[in-house]
């Protein structure tokens, strides 16, 4: 790769007509400026204008965005909802754990229970109401890691007890060898 | 203080500088590994350490979270050994609270908080040695720390304290000049756009001199920004060479 250009916050990169905005940049008065200290990357999109973005070497700051697929760990269960800690957004780990909630009615698409109104939400609201979403790792009461049997049951290999979980049908491309 | 001339006839100040000359600036970024961003900056004898954490989830009262942008939380404190006499109360006194508020306002103007709704960015600045221009050194150190943390900003924020003596604006005041009865003005600037983030003065100055003083402050801030730019570029080159 050709040596990439360093840039600092506030540096004018190009005009809006030359490139589209990517991450790490902002637009003002018809020009694109950098907002991070890092390297300028220009990606060619084919027919459209190239996308210009600024990247740092270390992991980018991530916040869970609406519509993102996240990986979380359940920290508490209630009859109405489960509290989770969000650990990964997509495939990048977060530096800090964010708190989230999965309400009972958001677990399955088909069996919808009563919806509670008026709760002030100050955490991220999550849902597992799709085939690819749900439990990926679970431990049984005996402590062993359970194996999924169907889309709603998992079995413990030590005691052979079946427990109910909403199992995720993970797409093959997400499964690593 | 009889006999101490703030500006001599030949145009030299108490420490031998000319009227528009800044003190020597030395800075280092990334001094702490555990914080998200950190920087140490010296401007003459004033030394400041800035540490940035974030953006992370709101700590404490969730009700203070803003739904469309991040909250910037600044804390300014001085080390007990930073002044000539040992400081009795380093945090919580009125001066520190006022400074923290000024720093918060300054950085809210520069940091792109709309990218991080419902989260919090913490900026902690500590003065290790105080020799005048505390606010300016804090702002400059905090700018480097925020850049080190990778938080998007519109531009650098550079600050300088200027004073007016004998019809001449003096740039970058030291403690002796500040306490010698000079009307001092602190200005924080976003250098590329020329936008002023904060102006602070609590002295008496004739209206006619205000424009000259602000002009002098803006020029001084642009000089500071050149120095900070060098520091950032050098740090980027050093860290990238190591990780490649």
Coordinates of C-alpha atoms in Angstrom, one line a residue:
Chain A
X1 CA 0.0 0.0 0.0
X2 CA 1.3 3.4 -0.8
X3 CA 2.2 5.5 2.3
X4 CA -1.0 7.0 3.7
X5 CA -1.2 10.6 4.5
X6 CA -1.4 11.7 8.2
X7 CA -4.0 14.2 9.1
X8 CA -5.1 16.1 12.2
X9 CA -8.5 17.4 13.4
X10 CA -9.6 20.4 11.5
X11 CA -7.5 19.7 8.4
X12 CA -9.3 20.3 5.1
X13 CA -9.2 17.1 3.0
X14 CA -11.2 17.7 -0.1
X15 CA -14.4 19.3 -1.4
X16 CA -17.8 17.7 -1.3
X17 CA -17.8 17.3 -5.0
X18 CA -14.7 15.0 -5.0
X19 CA -15.6 12.5 -2.4
X20 CA -18.4 11.2 -0.2
X21 CA -18.2 11.4 3.6
X22 CA -17.0 8.4 5.5
X23 CA -16.2 8.0 9.2
X24 CA -13.9 10.3 11.1
X25 CA -14.7 13.3 8.9
X26 CA -17.3 16.1 8.9
X27 CA -18.6 18.5 6.3
X28 CA -18.7 22.3 6.5
X29 CA -19.3 24.9 3.8
X30 CA -18.9 22.5 1.0
X31 CA -15.6 21.0 2.1
X32 CA -14.8 17.8 4.0
X33 CA -12.6 18.2 7.1
X34 CA -11.0 15.6 9.3
X35 CA -12.2 15.2 12.8
X36 CA -9.6 12.6 14.0
X37 CA -5.8 12.4 14.1
X38 CA -4.9 9.5 11.9
X39 CA -4.6 8.3 8.3
X40 CA -6.7 9.4 5.4
X41 CA -8.2 6.5 3.4
X42 CA -9.9 6.8 0.1
X43 CA -12.1 3.9 -1.0
X44 CA -13.3 3.7 -4.5
X45 CA -16.9 2.6 -4.8
X46 CA -17.0 2.0 -8.5
X47 CA -19.4 4.3 -10.3
X48 CA -20.1 6.5 -7.3
X49 CA -17.7 9.0 -5.8
X50 CA -14.9 7.6 -3.6
X51 CA -15.6 7.5 0.1
X52 CA -13.0 9.4 2.2
X53 CA -12.5 8.5 5.9
X54 CA -9.9 8.9 8.6
X55 CA -8.9 5.9 10.7
X56 CA -6.7 5.5 13.7
X57 CA -4.5 2.5 14.2
X58 CA -6.1 1.4 17.5
X59 CA -9.7 0.2 17.7
X60 CA -12.3 2.7 16.7
X61 CA -14.6 4.1 19.3
X62 CA -17.8 2.2 19.0
X63 CA -21.2 2.8 20.4
X64 CA -24.0 0.3 19.7
X65 CA -26.1 1.8 17.0
X66 CA -29.8 1.2 16.2
X67 CA -30.1 -1.9 14.1
X68 CA -26.7 -3.3 15.0
X69 CA -26.2 -7.0 15.9
X70 CA -24.5 -7.2 19.3
X71 CA -23.2 -10.0 21.5
X72 CA -24.1 -9.7 25.2
X73 CA -24.0 -11.6 28.5
X74 CA -27.0 -11.9 30.7
X75 CA -26.5 -10.5 34.1
X76 CA -30.0 -10.7 35.6
X77 CA -33.3 -12.3 34.9
X78 CA -36.7 -11.1 35.9
X79 CA -40.2 -12.3 35.0
X80 CA -40.6 -9.3 32.8
X81 CA -37.2 -8.8 31.2
X82 CA -33.5 -9.8 31.3
X83 CA -30.7 -7.4 31.9
X84 CA -27.6 -7.8 29.8
X85 CA -24.1 -6.4 29.4
X86 CA -23.3 -5.6 25.8
X87 CA -19.8 -6.9 25.1
X88 CA -19.3 -6.9 21.3
X89 CA -20.8 -4.8 18.5
X90 CA -20.6 -6.9 15.3
X91 CA -17.2 -8.5 15.7
X92 CA -15.3 -5.7 17.5
X93 CA -15.1 -5.8 21.3
X94 CA -16.1 -2.8 23.3
X95 CA -13.8 -1.2 25.7
X96 CA -16.5 -0.6 28.2
X97 CA -19.6 -2.6 28.9
X98 CA -22.9 -1.0 28.1
X99 CA -26.1 -2.1 29.7
X100 CA -29.1 -3.4 27.8
X101 CA -32.5 -4.9 28.4
X102 CA -34.4 -7.6 26.6
X103 CA -38.1 -7.4 27.3
X104 CA -40.1 -10.6 27.5
X105 CA -42.2 -9.7 24.5
X106 CA -39.2 -9.0 22.4
X107 CA -37.7 -12.5 22.8
X108 CA -39.9 -14.3 20.2
X109 CA -41.8 -13.0 17.3
X110 CA -44.7 -15.5 17.5
X111 CA -45.6 -15.8 21.2
X112 CA -46.2 -12.2 22.2
X113 CA -47.2 -11.6 25.7
X114 CA -48.7 -8.5 27.4
X115 CA -46.7 -5.3 26.7
X116 CA -46.1 -3.1 29.6
X117 CA -46.5 0.6 29.1
X118 CA -44.8 3.6 30.6
X119 CA -41.5 2.2 31.7
X120 CA -38.8 4.8 31.3
X121 CA -36.0 3.2 29.4
X122 CA -32.5 4.5 30.0
X123 CA -30.7 1.4 28.7
X124 CA -30.4 0.0 25.3
X125 CA -33.4 -2.0 24.2
X126 CA -32.6 -5.3 22.5
X127 CA -34.6 -7.9 20.8
X128 CA -34.0 -11.5 19.8
X129 CA -37.1 -11.9 17.7
X130 CA -35.5 -13.3 14.6
X131 CA -34.2 -16.7 13.6
X132 CA -30.6 -15.8 13.6
X133 CA -30.8 -14.1 17.0
X134 CA -30.9 -15.6 20.4
X135 CA -28.8 -17.7 22.8
X136 CA -25.4 -18.8 21.5
X137 CA -23.7 -20.1 24.7
X138 CA -25.4 -21.4 27.8
X139 CA -24.4 -23.3 30.9
X140 CA -26.7 -25.8 32.6
X141 CA -27.3 -25.9 36.3
X142 CA -24.6 -28.6 36.6
X143 CA -22.1 -26.1 35.1
X144 CA -21.5 -27.7 31.7
X145 CA -21.9 -26.0 28.4
X146 CA -25.2 -27.0 26.8
X147 CA -25.7 -28.3 23.3
X148 CA -28.6 -26.9 21.3
X149 CA -31.2 -29.5 20.1
X150 CA -34.0 -27.5 18.6
X151 CA -34.8 -23.9 18.2
X152 CA -36.2 -23.8 21.7
X153 CA -34.3 -26.4 23.7
X154 CA -30.7 -27.1 24.8
X155 CA -29.4 -30.2 26.5
X156 CA -26.7 -30.6 29.1
X157 CA -24.1 -33.3 28.1
X158 CA -23.4 -34.4 31.6
X159 CA -26.9 -34.7 33.1
X160 CA -28.9 -35.0 29.9
X161 CA -31.4 -32.5 31.3
X162 CA -33.1 -30.4 28.7
X163 CA -33.6 -26.7 29.4
X164 CA -35.7 -24.1 27.4
X165 CA -33.8 -21.4 25.6
X166 CA -34.5 -19.4 22.5
X167 CA -31.7 -20.7 20.4
X168 CA -30.0 -18.7 17.7
X169 CA -29.6 -20.1 14.2
X170 CA -26.2 -18.6 13.6
X171 CA -25.4 -18.0 9.9
X172 CA -22.5 -20.2 8.7
X173 CA -20.4 -17.2 7.8
X174 CA -20.3 -16.0 11.4
X175 CA -19.1 -19.3 12.7
X176 CA -15.4 -19.6 12.8
X177 CA -13.5 -22.9 12.5
Chain B
X1 CA 6.5 45.6 43.9
X2 CA 8.8 48.6 43.4
X3 CA 11.4 48.5 40.7
X4 CA 9.9 45.5 38.8
X5 CA 9.0 46.8 35.3
X6 CA 6.6 44.6 33.5
X7 CA 7.8 45.9 30.2
X8 CA 11.2 47.7 30.0
X9 CA 12.0 50.5 27.7
X10 CA 13.8 48.2 25.3
X11 CA 10.7 46.0 25.1
X12 CA 11.8 43.2 27.4
X13 CA 9.6 41.6 30.0
X14 CA 10.4 40.2 33.4
X15 CA 11.7 36.9 32.1
X16 CA 13.4 38.5 29.1
X17 CA 10.8 37.8 26.5
X18 CA 9.5 40.2 24.0
X19 CA 5.9 41.4 24.1
X20 CA 4.5 38.9 21.6
X21 CA 6.8 36.0 22.5
X22 CA 5.3 32.8 24.0
X23 CA 6.9 30.6 26.6
X24 CA 8.5 27.4 25.6
X25 CA 5.9 24.7 25.0
X26 CA 6.8 21.0 25.5
X27 CA 4.2 18.3 25.4
X28 CA 3.8 14.5 25.3
X29 CA 0.8 12.5 24.4
X30 CA -0.2 9.1 25.6
X31 CA 1.5 9.2 29.0
X32 CA -0.9 6.9 30.7
X33 CA -1.7 3.5 29.1
X34 CA -4.9 2.8 31.2
X35 CA -6.7 6.0 30.3
X36 CA -8.4 6.4 26.9
X37 CA -6.3 9.5 26.3
X38 CA -3.8 11.5 28.2
X39 CA -1.3 14.3 27.7
X40 CA 1.3 16.3 29.6
X41 CA 2.0 19.8 28.6
X42 CA 4.4 22.5 29.9
X43 CA 4.3 26.1 29.0
X44 CA 7.3 27.8 30.6
X45 CA 7.0 26.8 34.2
X46 CA 3.3 25.9 34.2
X47 CA 2.8 22.2 34.0
X48 CA -0.5 20.4 33.5
X49 CA -1.6 16.8 33.1
X50 CA -4.8 16.0 31.3
X51 CA -6.6 12.6 31.2
X52 CA -9.6 11.7 29.2
X53 CA -12.0 8.8 29.6
X54 CA -14.8 8.0 27.2
X55 CA -17.1 8.1 25.6
X56 CA -18.8 5.6 27.9
X57 CA -22.1 5.0 29.5
X58 CA -23.5 7.6 31.8
X59 CA -22.2 7.0 35.3
X60 CA -24.2 8.2 38.3
X61 CA -27.6 9.7 37.5
X62 CA -28.9 8.4 34.2
X63 CA -31.5 11.2 34.1
X64 CA -28.7 13.7 33.2
X65 CA -28.0 11.8 29.9
X66 CA -28.8 13.8 26.8
X67 CA -30.7 11.9 24.2
X68 CA -29.0 13.5 21.2
X69 CA -25.4 14.1 22.3
X70 CA -22.7 13.3 24.8
X71 CA -22.3 15.0 28.2
X72 CA -18.8 16.4 28.8
X73 CA -17.7 16.3 32.4
X74 CA -14.6 18.3 33.2
X75 CA -12.8 18.5 36.5
X76 CA -10.0 20.9 37.2
X77 CA -7.8 20.6 40.2
X78 CA -4.4 21.9 41.3
X79 CA -1.9 19.8 43.1
X80 CA -1.2 21.0 46.7
X81 CA 2.5 21.5 45.8
X82 CA 1.7 23.5 42.6
X83 CA 1.8 27.0 44.1
X84 CA 4.4 28.9 46.2
X85 CA 2.5 28.2 49.4
X86 CA 0.9 24.8 49.9
X87 CA -2.6 24.8 48.7
X88 CA -5.1 24.0 51.5
X89 CA -8.0 23.0 49.4
X90 CA -7.2 21.6 46.0
X91 CA -10.7 20.6 44.9
X92 CA -14.2 21.9 45.4
X93 CA -13.3 25.6 45.9
X94 CA -15.0 28.2 43.9
X95 CA -12.0 28.8 41.5
X96 CA -11.8 25.2 40.6
X97 CA -15.5 24.9 40.0
X98 CA -15.5 27.9 37.8
X99 CA -12.5 26.6 35.8
X100 CA -14.2 23.3 35.4
X101 CA -17.2 25.0 34.0
X102 CA -15.1 27.1 31.6
X103 CA -13.3 24.0 30.4
X104 CA -16.6 22.2 29.9
X105 CA -18.0 25.1 27.8
X106 CA -14.8 25.2 25.7
X107 CA -14.8 21.6 24.8
X108 CA -18.5 21.4 24.1
X109 CA -17.8 23.8 21.3
X110 CA -15.1 21.7 19.8
X111 CA -15.9 18.0 20.4
X112 CA -18.5 16.5 18.1
X113 CA -20.8 15.3 20.8
X114 CA -23.7 14.5 18.4
X115 CA -21.9 11.3 17.4
X116 CA -22.3 9.8 20.9
X117 CA -25.8 10.2 22.2
X118 CA -26.6 9.2 25.8
X119 CA -23.0 8.8 26.8
X120 CA -20.4 10.7 28.8
X121 CA -16.9 12.0 28.2
X122 CA -14.7 12.8 31.2
X123 CA -11.8 15.3 31.1
X124 CA -9.7 15.6 34.2
X125 CA -6.9 18.2 34.3
X126 CA -4.5 18.6 37.1
X127 CA -2.0 21.5 37.4
X128 CA 1.3 20.2 38.7
X129 CA 3.1 23.6 38.8
X130 CA 1.3 26.9 38.5
X131 CA 3.1 29.9 37.0
X132 CA 0.4 31.8 35.3
X133 CA -1.9 31.0 32.4
X134 CA -3.5 28.1 34.2
X135 CA -6.7 28.0 32.1
X136 CA -4.7 28.2 28.8
X137 CA -2.4 25.4 29.7
X138 CA -5.3 23.3 30.8
X139 CA -7.1 23.8 27.5
X140 CA -4.0 23.0 25.5
X141 CA -3.2 19.9 27.5
X142 CA -6.8 18.7 27.3
X143 CA -6.9 19.2 23.5
X144 CA -3.9 16.8 23.2
X145 CA -5.5 14.3 25.5
X146 CA -8.8 14.4 23.6
X147 CA -7.0 13.8 20.3
X148 CA -5.0 11.0 21.9
X149 CA -8.3 9.4 23.0
X150 CA -9.5 9.4 19.4
X151 CA -12.6 11.5 20.1
X152 CA -13.7 13.4 17.0
X153 CA -13.2 17.1 17.2
X154 CA -13.9 19.9 14.8
X155 CA -10.5 21.5 15.2
X156 CA -7.8 21.9 17.8
X157 CA -8.7 24.2 20.7
X158 CA -5.8 26.5 21.6
X159 CA -5.8 29.0 24.4
X160 CA -3.6 31.8 25.5
X161 CA -3.7 34.4 28.3
X162 CA -2.8 37.9 27.2
X163 CA -2.4 41.2 29.2
X164 CA -2.3 44.9 28.5
X165 CA 0.6 47.0 29.7
X166 CA 1.7 50.4 28.5
X167 CA -0.4 50.3 25.4
X168 CA 1.2 47.0 24.4
X169 CA -0.5 43.6 24.6
X170 CA 1.7 40.9 26.3
X171 CA 1.2 37.3 25.2
X172 CA 1.3 34.3 27.5
X173 CA 1.4 35.9 30.9
X174 CA 3.4 34.3 33.7
X175 CA 2.4 34.5 37.4
X176 CA 4.5 37.6 38.2
X177 CA 2.8 39.5 35.4
X178 CA -0.7 38.3 36.3
X179 CA -0.4 39.3 39.9
X180 CA 1.3 42.5 39.0
X181 CA -2.0 44.2 38.2
X182 CA -2.1 43.5 34.5
X183 CA -5.6 43.3 32.9
X184 CA -5.5 39.7 31.7
X185 CA -7.8 38.1 29.2
X186 CA -7.9 34.4 28.4
X187 CA -9.1 33.3 25.0
X188 CA -9.7 29.8 23.6
X189 CA -9.7 29.6 19.8
X190 CA -10.4 27.0 17.1
X191 CA -7.5 28.1 14.9
X192 CA -8.4 27.0 11.4
X193 CA -11.8 28.5 11.3
X194 CA -10.8 31.4 13.6
X195 CA -13.8 30.7 15.8
X196 CA -13.6 31.8 19.4
X197 CA -14.7 29.1 21.9
X198 CA -14.4 31.1 25.1
X199 CA -13.2 34.6 26.2
X200 CA -12.8 35.3 29.9
X201 CA -11.6 38.4 31.6
X202 CA -12.3 39.8 35.0
X203 CA -10.2 42.9 35.1
X204 CA -10.8 46.5 33.9
X205 CA -9.8 47.4 30.4
X206 CA -10.6 50.5 28.3
X207 CA -13.0 49.6 25.5
X208 CA -10.6 51.0 22.8
X209 CA -8.0 48.4 23.7
X210 CA -10.2 45.4 23.6
X211 CA -9.9 44.8 19.9
X212 CA -6.1 45.0 19.9
X213 CA -6.0 42.6 22.9
X214 CA -8.2 40.0 21.2
X215 CA -6.2 40.2 18.0
X216 CA -3.0 39.6 20.0
X217 CA -4.6 36.7 21.7
X218 CA -5.8 35.1 18.5
X219 CA -2.3 35.5 17.0
X220 CA -0.8 33.9 20.1
X221 CA -3.3 31.0 19.9
X222 CA -2.4 30.3 16.3
X223 CA 1.2 30.1 17.3
X224 CA 0.3 27.6 20.0
X225 CA -1.7 25.6 17.5
X226 CA 1.4 25.2 15.3
X227 CA 3.3 23.8 18.2
X228 CA 0.5 21.4 19.1
X229 CA 0.2 20.3 15.5
X230 CA 3.9 19.3 15.5
X231 CA 3.4 17.3 18.7
X232 CA 0.4 15.4 17.3
X233 CA 2.1 14.6 14.0
X234 CA 5.2 13.4 15.7
X235 CA 3.3 11.3 18.1
X236 CA 1.3 9.7 15.2
X237 CA 4.5 8.9 13.3
X238 CA 6.1 7.4 16.4
X239 CA 3.1 5.2 17.4
X240 CA 2.5 4.0 13.9
X241 CA 6.1 3.0 13.3
X242 CA 6.0 0.9 16.5
X243 CA 2.8 -0.9 15.7
X244 CA 3.6 -1.7 12.1

